C-alpha positions as YAML, in Angstrom:
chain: A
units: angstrom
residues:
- id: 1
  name: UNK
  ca: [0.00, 0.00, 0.00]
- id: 2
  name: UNK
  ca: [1.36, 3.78, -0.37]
- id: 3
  name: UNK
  ca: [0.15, 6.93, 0.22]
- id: 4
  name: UNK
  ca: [1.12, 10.57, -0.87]
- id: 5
  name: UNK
  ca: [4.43, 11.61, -1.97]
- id: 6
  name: UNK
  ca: [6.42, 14.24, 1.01]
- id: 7
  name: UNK
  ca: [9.31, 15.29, 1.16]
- id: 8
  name: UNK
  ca: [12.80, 14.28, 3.04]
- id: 9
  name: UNK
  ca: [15.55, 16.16, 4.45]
- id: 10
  name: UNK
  ca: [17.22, 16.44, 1.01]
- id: 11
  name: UNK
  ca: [13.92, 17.62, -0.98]
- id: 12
  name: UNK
  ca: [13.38, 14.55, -2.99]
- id: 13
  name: UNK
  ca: [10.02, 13.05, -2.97]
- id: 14
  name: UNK
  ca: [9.53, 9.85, -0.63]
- id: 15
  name: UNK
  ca: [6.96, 7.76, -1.29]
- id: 16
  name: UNK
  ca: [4.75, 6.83, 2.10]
- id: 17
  name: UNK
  ca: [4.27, 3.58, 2.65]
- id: 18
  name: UNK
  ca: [1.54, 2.21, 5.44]
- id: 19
  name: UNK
  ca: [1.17, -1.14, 5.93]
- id: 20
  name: UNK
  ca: [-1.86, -3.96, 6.00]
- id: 21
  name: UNK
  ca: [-2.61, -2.10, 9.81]
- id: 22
  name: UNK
  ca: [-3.07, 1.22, 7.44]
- id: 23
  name: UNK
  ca: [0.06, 2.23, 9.57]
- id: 24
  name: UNK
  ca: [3.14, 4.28, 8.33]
- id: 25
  name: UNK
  ca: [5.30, 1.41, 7.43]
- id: 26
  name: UNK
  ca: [8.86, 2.05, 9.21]
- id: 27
  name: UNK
  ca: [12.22, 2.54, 7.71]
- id: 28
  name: UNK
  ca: [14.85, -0.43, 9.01]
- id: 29
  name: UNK
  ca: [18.13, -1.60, 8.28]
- id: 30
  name: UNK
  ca: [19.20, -4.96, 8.04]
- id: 31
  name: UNK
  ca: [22.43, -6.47, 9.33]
- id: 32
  name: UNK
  ca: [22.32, -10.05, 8.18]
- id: 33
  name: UNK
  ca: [25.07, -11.38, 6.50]
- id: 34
  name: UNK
  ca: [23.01, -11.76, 3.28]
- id: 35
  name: UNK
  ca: [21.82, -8.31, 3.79]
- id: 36
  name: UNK
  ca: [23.93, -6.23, 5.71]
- id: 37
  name: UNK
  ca: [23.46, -2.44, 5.26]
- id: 38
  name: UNK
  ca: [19.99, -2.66, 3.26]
- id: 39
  name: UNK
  ca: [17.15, -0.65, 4.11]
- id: 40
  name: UNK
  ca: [13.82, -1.89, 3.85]
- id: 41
  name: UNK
  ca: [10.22, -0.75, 5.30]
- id: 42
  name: UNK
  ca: [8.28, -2.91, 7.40]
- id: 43
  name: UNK
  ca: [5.21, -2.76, 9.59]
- id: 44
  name: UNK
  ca: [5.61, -0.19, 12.78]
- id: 45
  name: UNK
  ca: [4.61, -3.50, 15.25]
- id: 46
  name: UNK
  ca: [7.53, -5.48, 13.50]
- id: 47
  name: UNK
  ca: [11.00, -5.56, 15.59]
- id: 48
  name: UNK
  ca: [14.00, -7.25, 15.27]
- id: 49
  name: UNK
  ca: [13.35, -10.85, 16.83]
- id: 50
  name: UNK
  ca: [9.22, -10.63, 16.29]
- id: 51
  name: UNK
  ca: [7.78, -14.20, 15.80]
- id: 52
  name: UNK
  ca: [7.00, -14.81, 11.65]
- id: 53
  name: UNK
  ca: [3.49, -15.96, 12.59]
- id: 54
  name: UNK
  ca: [1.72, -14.92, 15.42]
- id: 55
  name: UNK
  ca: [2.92, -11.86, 16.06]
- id: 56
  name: UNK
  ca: [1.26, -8.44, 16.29]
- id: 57
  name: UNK
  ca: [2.98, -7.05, 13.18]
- id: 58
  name: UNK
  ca: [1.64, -8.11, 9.19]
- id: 59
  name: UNK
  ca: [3.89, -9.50, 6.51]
- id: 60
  name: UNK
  ca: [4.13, -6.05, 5.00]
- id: 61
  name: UNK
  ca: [8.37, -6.13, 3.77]
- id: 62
  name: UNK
  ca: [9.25, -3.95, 1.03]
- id: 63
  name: UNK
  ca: [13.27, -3.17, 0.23]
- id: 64
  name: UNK
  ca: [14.06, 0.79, 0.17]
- id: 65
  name: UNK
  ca: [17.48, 0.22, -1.95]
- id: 66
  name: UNK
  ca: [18.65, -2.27, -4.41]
- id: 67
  name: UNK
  ca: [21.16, -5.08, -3.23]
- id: 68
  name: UNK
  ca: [24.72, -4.02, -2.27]
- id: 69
  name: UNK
  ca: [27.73, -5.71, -3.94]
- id: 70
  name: UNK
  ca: [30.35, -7.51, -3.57]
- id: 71
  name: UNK
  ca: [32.82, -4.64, -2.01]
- id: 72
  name: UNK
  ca: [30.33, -3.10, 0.21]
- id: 73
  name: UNK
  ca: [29.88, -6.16, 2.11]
- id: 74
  name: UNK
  ca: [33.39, -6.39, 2.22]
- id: 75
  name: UNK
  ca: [33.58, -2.96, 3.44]
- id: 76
  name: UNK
  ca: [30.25, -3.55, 6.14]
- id: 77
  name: UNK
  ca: [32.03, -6.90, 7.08]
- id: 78
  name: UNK
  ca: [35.17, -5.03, 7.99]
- id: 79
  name: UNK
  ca: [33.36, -2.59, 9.90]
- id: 80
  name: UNK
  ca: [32.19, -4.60, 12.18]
- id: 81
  name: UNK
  ca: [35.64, -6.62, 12.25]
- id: 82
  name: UNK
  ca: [37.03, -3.56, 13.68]
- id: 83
  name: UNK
  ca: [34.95, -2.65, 16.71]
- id: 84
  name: UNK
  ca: [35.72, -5.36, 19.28]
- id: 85
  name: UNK
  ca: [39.63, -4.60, 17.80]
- id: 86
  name: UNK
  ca: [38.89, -0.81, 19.08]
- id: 87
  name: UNK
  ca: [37.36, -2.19, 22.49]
- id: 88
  name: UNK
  ca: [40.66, -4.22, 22.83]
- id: 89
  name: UNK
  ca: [42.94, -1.18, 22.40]
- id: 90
  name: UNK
  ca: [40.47, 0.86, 24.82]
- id: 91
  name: UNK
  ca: [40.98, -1.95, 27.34]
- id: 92
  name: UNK
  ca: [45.23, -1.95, 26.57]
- id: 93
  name: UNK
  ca: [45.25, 1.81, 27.29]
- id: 94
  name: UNK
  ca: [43.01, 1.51, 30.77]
- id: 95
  name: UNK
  ca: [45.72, -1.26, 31.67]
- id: 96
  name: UNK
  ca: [48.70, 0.88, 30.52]
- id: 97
  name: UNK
  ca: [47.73, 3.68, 32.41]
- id: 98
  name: UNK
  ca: [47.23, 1.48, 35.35]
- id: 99
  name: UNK
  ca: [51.08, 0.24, 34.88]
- id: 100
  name: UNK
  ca: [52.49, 3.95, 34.92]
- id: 101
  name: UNK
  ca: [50.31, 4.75, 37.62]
- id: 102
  name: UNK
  ca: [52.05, 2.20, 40.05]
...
């Protein structure tokens, strides 16, 4: 289902899209490994987790982008390689600073 066209923060038109509850569907991003980085709109009682059948939220899915390739999943992959590598330096400096301290 869709609705009238508005506007975004960058002035292009967006279409509105409300799902089988007649609700504003919502904007989401998905960080599968198949999918990682894609946007797609979904119903607003759908959440990460929510039970396929059952659930409060409809089937409404509907992708915002196009599929990524090959070297942006590299690139999203690596990403997320890097944070617990951060956390890990964060942790080295707390110890090194405990080392001068004493």
């Amino acid at each position: 289902m869709e609705s009238n066209s508005s506007s975004g923060t960058t002035g292009s038109p967006v279409r509105i899209r409300l799902c089988e509850h007649s609700e504003q569907a919502v904007l989401h991003t998905s960080w599968t490994d198949k999918n990682p980085g894609r946007r797609f709109f979904g119903c607003l009682y759908w959440y990460p987790g929510a039970p396929k059948t059952g659930g409060a939220h409809c089937e409404y899915f509907e992708w915002l982008d196009g599929s990524i390739g090959e070297q942006e999943k590299v690139v999203l992959q690596s990403k997320r390689d890097i944070r617990p590598l951060k956390q890990c330096i964060v942790e080295y400096e707390k110890k090194m600073e405990e080392i001068d301290e004493v």
